[in-house]
XYZ file of C-alpha atoms in Angstrom:
524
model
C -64.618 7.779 7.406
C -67.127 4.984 8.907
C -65.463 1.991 10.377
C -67.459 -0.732 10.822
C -66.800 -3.612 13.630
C -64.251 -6.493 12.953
C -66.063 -9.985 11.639
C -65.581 -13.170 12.928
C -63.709 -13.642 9.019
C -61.624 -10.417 9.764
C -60.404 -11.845 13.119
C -59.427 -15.090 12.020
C -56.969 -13.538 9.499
C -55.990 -11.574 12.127
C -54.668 -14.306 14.074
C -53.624 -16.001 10.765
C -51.000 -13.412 10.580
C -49.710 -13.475 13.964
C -49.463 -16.963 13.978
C -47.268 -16.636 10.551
C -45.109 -13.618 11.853
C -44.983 -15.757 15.368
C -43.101 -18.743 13.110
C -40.912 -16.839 11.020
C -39.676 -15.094 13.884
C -38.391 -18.280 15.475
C -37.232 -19.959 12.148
C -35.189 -16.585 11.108
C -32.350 -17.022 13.793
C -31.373 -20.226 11.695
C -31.286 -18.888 8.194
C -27.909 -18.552 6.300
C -26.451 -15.107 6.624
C -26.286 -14.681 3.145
C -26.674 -11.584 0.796
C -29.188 -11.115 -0.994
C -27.306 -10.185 -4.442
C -24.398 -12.268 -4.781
C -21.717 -13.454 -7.293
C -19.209 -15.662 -6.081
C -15.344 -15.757 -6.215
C -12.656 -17.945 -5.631
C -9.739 -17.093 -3.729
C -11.963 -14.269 -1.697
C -10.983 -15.367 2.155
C -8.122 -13.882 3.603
C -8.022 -15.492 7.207
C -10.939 -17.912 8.849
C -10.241 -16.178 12.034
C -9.217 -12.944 12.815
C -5.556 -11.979 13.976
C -5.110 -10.569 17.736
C -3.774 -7.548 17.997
C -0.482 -6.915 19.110
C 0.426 -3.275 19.656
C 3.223 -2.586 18.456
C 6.713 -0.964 20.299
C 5.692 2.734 20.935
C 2.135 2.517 19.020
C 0.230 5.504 19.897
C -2.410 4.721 22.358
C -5.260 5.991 20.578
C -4.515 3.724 17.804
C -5.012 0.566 19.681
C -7.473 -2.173 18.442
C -9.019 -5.350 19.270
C -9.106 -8.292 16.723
C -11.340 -10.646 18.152
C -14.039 -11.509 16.528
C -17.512 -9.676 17.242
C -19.965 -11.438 15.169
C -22.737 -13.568 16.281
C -22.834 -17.155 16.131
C -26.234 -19.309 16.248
C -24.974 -19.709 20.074
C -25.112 -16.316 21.093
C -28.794 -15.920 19.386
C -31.449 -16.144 22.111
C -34.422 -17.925 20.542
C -36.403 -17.715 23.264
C -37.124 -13.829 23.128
C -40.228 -13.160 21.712
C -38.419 -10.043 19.841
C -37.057 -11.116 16.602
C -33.513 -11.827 16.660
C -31.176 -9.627 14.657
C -28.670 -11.648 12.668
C -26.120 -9.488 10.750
C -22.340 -9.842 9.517
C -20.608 -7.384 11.510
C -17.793 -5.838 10.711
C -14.132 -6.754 11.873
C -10.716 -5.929 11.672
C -7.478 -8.122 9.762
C -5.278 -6.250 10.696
C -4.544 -2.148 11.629
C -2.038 0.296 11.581
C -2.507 4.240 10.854
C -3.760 4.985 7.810
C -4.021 0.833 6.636
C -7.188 -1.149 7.390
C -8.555 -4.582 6.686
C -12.197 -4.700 7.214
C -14.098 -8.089 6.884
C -17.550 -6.899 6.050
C -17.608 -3.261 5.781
C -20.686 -1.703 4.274
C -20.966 1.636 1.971
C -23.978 4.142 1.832
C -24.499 7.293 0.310
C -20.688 7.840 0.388
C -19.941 6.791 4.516
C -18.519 3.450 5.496
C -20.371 2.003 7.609
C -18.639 -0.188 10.720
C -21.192 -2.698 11.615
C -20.928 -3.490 15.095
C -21.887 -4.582 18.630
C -18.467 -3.418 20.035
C -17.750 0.221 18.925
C -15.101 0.362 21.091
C -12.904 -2.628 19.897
C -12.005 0.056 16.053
C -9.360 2.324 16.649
C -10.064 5.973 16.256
C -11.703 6.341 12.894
C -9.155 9.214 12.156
C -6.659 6.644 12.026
C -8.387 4.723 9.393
C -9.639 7.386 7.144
C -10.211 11.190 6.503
C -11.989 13.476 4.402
C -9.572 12.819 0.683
C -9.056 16.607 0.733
C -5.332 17.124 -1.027
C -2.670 17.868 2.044
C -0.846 20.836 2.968
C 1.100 22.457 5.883
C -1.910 24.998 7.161
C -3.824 24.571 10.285
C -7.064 25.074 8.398
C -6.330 21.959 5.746
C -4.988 19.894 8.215
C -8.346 20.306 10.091
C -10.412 20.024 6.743
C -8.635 16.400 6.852
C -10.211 15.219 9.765
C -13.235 12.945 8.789
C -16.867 13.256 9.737
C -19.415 11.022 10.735
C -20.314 11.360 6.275
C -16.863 9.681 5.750
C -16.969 6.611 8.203
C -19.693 5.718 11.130
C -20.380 2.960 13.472
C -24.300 1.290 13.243
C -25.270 -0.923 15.676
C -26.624 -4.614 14.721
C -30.034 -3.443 15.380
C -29.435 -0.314 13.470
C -28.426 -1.592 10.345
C -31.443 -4.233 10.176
C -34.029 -1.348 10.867
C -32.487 0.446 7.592
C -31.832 -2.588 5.619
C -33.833 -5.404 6.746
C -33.956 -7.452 9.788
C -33.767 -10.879 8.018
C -31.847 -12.381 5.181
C -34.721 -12.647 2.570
C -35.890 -8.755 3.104
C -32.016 -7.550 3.500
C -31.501 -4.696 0.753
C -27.418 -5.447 0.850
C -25.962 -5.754 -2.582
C -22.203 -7.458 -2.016
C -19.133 -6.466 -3.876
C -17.992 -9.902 -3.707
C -14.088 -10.756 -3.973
C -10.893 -8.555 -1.926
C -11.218 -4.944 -2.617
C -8.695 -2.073 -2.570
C -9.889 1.406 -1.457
C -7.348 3.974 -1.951
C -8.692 7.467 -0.555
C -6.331 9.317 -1.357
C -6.688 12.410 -3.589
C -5.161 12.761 -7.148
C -2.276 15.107 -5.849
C 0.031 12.310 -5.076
C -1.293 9.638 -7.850
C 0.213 10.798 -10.667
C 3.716 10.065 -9.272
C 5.910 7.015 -10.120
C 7.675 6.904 -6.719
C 4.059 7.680 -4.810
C 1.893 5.492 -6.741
C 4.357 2.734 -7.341
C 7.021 2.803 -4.366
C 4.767 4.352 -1.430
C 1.033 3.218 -2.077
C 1.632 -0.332 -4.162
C 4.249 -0.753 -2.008
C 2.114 -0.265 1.221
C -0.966 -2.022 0.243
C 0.915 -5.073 -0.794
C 3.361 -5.094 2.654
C -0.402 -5.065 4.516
C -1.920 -7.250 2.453
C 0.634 -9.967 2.830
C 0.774 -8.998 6.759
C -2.773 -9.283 6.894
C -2.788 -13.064 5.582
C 0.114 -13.840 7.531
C 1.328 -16.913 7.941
C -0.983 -17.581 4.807
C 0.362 -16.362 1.643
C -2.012 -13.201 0.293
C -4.790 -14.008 -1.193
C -6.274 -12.554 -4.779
C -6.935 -9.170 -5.279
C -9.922 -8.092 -7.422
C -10.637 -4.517 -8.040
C -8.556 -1.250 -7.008
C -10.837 2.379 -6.315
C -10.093 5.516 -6.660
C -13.091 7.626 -5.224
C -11.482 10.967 -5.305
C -9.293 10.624 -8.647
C -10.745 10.266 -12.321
C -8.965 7.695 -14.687
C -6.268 10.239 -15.703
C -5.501 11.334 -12.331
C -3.754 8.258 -11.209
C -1.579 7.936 -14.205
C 1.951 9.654 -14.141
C 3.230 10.957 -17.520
C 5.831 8.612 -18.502
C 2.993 6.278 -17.972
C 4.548 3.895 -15.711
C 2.196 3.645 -12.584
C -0.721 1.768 -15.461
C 2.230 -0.456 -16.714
C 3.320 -1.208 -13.171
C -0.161 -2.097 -11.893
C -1.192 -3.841 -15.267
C 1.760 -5.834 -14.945
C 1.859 -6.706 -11.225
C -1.634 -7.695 -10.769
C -2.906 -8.276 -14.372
C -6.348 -9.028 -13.854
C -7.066 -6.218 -11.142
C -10.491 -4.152 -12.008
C -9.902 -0.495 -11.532
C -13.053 1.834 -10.426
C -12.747 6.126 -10.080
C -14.765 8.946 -9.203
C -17.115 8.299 -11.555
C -18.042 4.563 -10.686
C -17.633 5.399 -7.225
C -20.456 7.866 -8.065
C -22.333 5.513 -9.444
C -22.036 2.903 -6.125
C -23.023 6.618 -4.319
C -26.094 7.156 -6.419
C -27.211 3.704 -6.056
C -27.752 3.866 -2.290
C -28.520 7.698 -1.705
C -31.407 8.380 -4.869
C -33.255 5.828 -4.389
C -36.960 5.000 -3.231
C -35.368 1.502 -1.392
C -32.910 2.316 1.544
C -29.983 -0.220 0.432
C -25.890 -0.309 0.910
C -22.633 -1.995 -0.678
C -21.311 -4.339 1.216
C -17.472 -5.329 1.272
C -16.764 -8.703 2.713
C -13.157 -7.809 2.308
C -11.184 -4.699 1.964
C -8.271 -2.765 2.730
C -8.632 0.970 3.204
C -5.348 3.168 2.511
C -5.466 6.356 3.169
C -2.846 8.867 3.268
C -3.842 11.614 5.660
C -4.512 8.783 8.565
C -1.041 7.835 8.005
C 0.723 11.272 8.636
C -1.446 10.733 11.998
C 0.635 7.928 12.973
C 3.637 8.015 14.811
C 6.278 6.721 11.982
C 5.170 8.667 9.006
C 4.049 11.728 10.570
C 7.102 12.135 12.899
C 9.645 9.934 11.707
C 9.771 9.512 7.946
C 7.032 10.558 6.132
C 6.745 7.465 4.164
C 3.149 6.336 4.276
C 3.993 3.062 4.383
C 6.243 2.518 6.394
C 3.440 2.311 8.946
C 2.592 -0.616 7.149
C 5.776 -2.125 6.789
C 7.603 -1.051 9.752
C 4.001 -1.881 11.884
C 4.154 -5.608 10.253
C 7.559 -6.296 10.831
C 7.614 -5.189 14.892
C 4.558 -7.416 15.036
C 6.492 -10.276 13.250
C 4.461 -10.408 10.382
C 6.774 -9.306 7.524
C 10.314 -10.524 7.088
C 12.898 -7.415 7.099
C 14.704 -8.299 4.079
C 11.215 -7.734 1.681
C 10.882 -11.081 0.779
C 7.191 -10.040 0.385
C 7.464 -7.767 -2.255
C 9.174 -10.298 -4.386
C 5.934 -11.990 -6.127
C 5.321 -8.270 -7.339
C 8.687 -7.257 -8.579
C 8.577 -10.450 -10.174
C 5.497 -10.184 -11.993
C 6.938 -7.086 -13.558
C 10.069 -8.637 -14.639
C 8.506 -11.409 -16.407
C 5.844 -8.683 -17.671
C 8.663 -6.823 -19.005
C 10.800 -10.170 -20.938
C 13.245 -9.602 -17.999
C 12.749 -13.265 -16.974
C 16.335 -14.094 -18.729
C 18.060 -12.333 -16.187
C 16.453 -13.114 -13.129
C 18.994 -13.559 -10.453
C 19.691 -16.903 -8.931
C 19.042 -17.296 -4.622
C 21.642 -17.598 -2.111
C 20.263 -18.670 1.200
C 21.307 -17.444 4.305
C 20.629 -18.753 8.090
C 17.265 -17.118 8.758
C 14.629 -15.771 6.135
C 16.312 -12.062 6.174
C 19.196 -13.844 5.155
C 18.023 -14.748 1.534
C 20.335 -12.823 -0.746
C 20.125 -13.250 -4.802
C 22.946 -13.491 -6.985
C 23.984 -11.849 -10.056
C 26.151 -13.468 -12.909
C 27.715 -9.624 -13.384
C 28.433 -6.449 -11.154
C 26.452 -3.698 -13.113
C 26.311 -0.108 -11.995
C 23.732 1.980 -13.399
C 23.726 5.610 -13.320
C 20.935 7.647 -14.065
C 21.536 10.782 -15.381
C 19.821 13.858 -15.043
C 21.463 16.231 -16.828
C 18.898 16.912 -19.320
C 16.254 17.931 -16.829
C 14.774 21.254 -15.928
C 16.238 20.909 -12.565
C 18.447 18.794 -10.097
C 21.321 18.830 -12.159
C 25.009 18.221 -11.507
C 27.210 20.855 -12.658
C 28.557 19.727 -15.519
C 31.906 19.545 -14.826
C 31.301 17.238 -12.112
C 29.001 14.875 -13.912
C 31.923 14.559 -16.866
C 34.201 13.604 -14.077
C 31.905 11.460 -12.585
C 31.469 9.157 -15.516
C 35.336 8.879 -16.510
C 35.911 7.921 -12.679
C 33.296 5.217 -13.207
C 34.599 4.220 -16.666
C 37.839 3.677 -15.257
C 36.811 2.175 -12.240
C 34.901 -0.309 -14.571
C 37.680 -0.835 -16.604
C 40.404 -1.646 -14.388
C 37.574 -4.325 -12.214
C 37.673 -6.183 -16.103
C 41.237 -5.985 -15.783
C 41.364 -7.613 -12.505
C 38.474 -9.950 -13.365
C 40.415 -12.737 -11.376
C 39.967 -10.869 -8.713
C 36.111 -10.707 -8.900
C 35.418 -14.039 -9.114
C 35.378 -14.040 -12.597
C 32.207 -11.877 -13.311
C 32.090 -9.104 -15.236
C 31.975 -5.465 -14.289
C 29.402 -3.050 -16.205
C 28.502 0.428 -15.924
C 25.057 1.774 -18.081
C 24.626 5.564 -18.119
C 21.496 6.285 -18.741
C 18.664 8.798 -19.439
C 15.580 7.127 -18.717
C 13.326 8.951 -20.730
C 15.515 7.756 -23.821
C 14.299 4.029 -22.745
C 11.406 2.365 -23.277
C 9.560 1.172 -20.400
C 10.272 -2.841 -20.808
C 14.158 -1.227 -21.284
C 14.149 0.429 -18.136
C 12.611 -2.957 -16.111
C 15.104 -5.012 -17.709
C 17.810 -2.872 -16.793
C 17.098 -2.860 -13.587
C 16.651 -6.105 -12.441
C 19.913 -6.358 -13.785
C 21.307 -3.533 -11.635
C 23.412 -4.056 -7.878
C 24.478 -0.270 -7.560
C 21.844 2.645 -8.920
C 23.457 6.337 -8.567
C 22.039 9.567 -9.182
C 20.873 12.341 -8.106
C 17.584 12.886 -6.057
C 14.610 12.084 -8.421
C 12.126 9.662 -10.086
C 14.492 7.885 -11.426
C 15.919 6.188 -8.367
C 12.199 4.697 -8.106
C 13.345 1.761 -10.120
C 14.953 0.574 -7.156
C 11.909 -1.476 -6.354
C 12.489 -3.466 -9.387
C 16.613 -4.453 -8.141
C 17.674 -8.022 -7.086
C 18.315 -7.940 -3.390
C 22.198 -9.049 -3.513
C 24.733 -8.956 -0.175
C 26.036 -5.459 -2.479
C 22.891 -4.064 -3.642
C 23.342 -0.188 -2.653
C 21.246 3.126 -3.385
C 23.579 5.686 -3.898
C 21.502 8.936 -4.219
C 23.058 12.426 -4.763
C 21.503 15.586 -2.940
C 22.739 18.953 -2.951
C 24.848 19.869 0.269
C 22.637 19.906 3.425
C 19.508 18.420 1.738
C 18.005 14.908 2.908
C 14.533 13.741 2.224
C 12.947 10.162 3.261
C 11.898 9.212 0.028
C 14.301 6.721 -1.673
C 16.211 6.102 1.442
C 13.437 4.718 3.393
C 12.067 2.436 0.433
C 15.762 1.099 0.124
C 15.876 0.267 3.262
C 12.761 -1.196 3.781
C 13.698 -3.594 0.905
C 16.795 -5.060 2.653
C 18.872 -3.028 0.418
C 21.833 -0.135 1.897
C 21.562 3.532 0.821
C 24.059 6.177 0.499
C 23.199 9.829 0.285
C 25.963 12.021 -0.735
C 27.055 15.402 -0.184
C 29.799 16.120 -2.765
C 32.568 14.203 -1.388
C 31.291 12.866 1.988
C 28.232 10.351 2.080
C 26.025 9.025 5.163
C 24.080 6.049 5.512
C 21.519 5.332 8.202
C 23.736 5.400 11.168
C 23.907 9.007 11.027
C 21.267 9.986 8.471
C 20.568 13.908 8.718
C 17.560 15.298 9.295
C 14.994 16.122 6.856
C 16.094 19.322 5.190
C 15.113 20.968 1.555
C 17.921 23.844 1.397
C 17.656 26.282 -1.168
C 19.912 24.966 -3.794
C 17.814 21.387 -3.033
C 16.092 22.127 -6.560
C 19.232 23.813 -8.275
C 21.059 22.806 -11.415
C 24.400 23.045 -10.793
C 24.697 20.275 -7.641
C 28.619 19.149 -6.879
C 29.931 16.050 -6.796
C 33.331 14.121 -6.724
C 33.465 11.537 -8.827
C 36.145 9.437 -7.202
C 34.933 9.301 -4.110
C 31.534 7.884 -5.707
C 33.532 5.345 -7.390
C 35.693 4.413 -4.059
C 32.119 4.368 -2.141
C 31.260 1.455 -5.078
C 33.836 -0.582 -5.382
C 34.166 -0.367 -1.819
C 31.273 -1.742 -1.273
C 31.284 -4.400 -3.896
C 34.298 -5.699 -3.333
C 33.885 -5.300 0.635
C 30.955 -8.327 0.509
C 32.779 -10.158 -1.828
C 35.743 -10.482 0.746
């Protein structure tokens, strides 16, 4: 190929160019960091500024965070470089605890989340925020499958993420997922569960949401995802997690696998290198919690590294006045609105106790299950000790303040859904045995009596229910046939071999002295 010599014409548009490139590279600095697809929402901004971190009492080191604020102002922008100046929204933290994350503009491609910062060293570990979404077991070889790669999270520089998507805000190939997102990246294997869906993961993400926003009351939120689970895979089969969720948060957007696909495909097959870009969202993930110090070695409760975290930082009241608006919008969701308790304040906010116009007791029963069964003997003598501890309260009703004693035995897969609500928010005192059915205590009135009572065969102890009881300012009981144990000297964690078995004792009166003991001890 010939090439001839430049023109005078052919130089002058040569420094026609420069001059052009010279000006926008001064002007750029000033533009508004905007995105360049963008639909706006109300209701979107959790806190102006961020929150400092605060580590909390025994925190593991490796955990710890900064929450200052990293992102450049028009102040911090020298304009007097001739290098064009990179203006990007980097990303920052809310708030942080294992395995629960609030990112202010976090960015998605091909898959990875992308951390967008100056300051890598101000994130915690990224295997406290996230992991691979592999399902969990016990076996050195899963539990190192877990640990995420640089394809599940990374950190880009400033300068990095303008060379891939544009240094300025008119070339910037950034499409934003406006509004407050929910990631939950955890795999199907726990979904399908009332207690894990609704009890540990709801429960969770609300507790940090509303710690997140603190002082501010939470803000909207807009869409839940489920990247590892199709739309069956978080559903239970009595089909309460989708009437939980529809109810609590009723105009939540719900994204799976497949649309999470579809975000995937949009940035990884494509001719234009572009990303997803959060500006806010809260990353749960379940494996990143068992890395933390309370749920991996305490109580295996994913989130009570949320809720525990919060309240040593002073950011969630311990009596669960934050998980009120939820339990709330499932009562009224439910036509449970007529029995809504009334409030009796206390001295300080842990204080606020509700009141209920009766004393109900509700027993679930499970003797119609494939397993965890009392032996039947026991469970008839159960309910005639509860009968006749019912009856003889009515008898004494002067006693009681006037208000009525009631006992509801019940099989909850003989109730409809809106039954079972209702029924609980009516409930001070639920009793039975270890199971899914003890999950409803999310859904009780906090009174000064509210109990747990939860029946496990002799030796046995799990976390589950007594942790979420406690966490909602409530007392729990576990029992071991005639001798119970609350959290002054709760047992280890222990699944014996009769843990599963049908035939589990009990003695019924000294379940219904442990009740009206109780009841009648915080009436005195």
């Amino acid at each position: 190929m010939i090439l001839r010599s430049p023109s005078r014409r052919d130089a002058t548009l040569i420094l026609a160019g420069a001059l052009c490139t010279h000006l926008l590279t001064i002007l750029a600095p000033f533009a508004p960091q905007a995105i360049v697809i963008s639909h706006s929402l109300k209701g979107q901004v959790i806190l102006e500024h961020p929150v400092p971190y605060e580590q909390a009492p025994d925190a593991l080191p490796e955990a710890d965070i900064l929450g200052e604020d990293i992102r450049l102002s028009e102040e911090d922008i020298d304009i007097s470089s001739s290098k064009p100046a990179v203006v990007f929204s980097e990303t920052t933290l809310a708030e942080h605890v294992p395995g629960w994350t609030v990112f202010r503009d976090l960015y998605m491609f091909n898959g990875t989340l992308l951390i967008v910062s100056s300051s890598p060293s101000s994130f915690p570990e990224i295997r406290y925020m996230t992991s691979t979404g592999l399902a969990a077991d016990v076996t050195p070889a899963n539990i190192a499958a877990r640990e995420p790669t640089q394809w599940n999270m990374d950190i880009l520089s400033p300068e990095q993420a303008a060379q891939r998507w544009g240094a300025t805000t008119e070339n910037r190939k950034i499409m934003s997922v406006e509004g407050n997102t929910l990631l939950f990246n955890d795999p199907p294997q726990f979904l399908a569960h009332y207690y894990h869906f609704c009890a540990e993961l709801l429960l969770g993400a609300w507790s940090f949401w509303t710690g997140a926003a603190h002082p501010n009351p939470p803000p909207p939120i807009h869409r839940a995802i489920f990247p590892h689970s199709s739309a069956a895979g978080w559903r239970d089969h009595p089909g309460f997690n989708s009437y939980f969720l529809r109810a609590a948060l009723p105009s939540l957007t719900v994204e799976v696998d497949i649309d999470w696909q579809d975000r995937v495909v949009a940035t990884a097959e494509s001719d234009v290198d572009r990303a997803w870009h959060f500006p806010y969202l809260l990353l749960a993930d379940r494996s990143a919690a068992f890395r933390g110090r309370l749920c991996g070695s305490t109580n295996q409760r994913t989130a009570s590294e949320s809720v525990d975290g919060l309240i040593a930082r002073s950011k969630l009241d311990v009596g669960g006045l934050w998980w009120r608006p939820i339990r709330d919008a499932v009562w009224h969701f439910a036509g449970a609105t007529e029995n809504v308790p009334g409030v009796k304040l206390g001295g300080h906010l842990d204080e606020e106790y509700e009141e209920t116009d009766k004393f109900t007791i509700t027993y679930v029963s499970r003797q119609r299950t494939a397993r965890r069964r009392l032996i039947p003997e026991d469970h008839e003598l159960l309910v005639t000790e509860l009968e006749a501890l019912v009856a003889r309260k009515n008898a004494e009703m002067t006693l009681t303040k006037g208000k009525e004693w009631v006992l509801n035995i019940v099989r909850a897969e003989t109730l409809t859904k809106n039954e079972q609500v209702r029924l609980a928010s009516q409930t001070n005192v639920l009793l039975g045995v270890h199971g899914n059915g003890l999950s409803h205590l999310i859904l009780m009135p906090r009174t000064q009596f509210s109990a747990v009572i939860e029946i496990f065969y002799p030796g046995g102890f799990s976390h589950d229910y007594e942790w979420t009881t406690r966490a909602l300012g409530m007392k729990h009981f576990g029992v071991w046939n005639d001798t119970y144990f609350t959290q002054e000297n709760t047992p280890k964690v222990h699944y014996p071999d009769g843990f599963q078995s049908s035939s589990i004792p009990v003695y019924g009166p000294a379940i219904a002295n442990l009740i009206e003991r109780r009841i009648m001890q915080e009436q005195s």
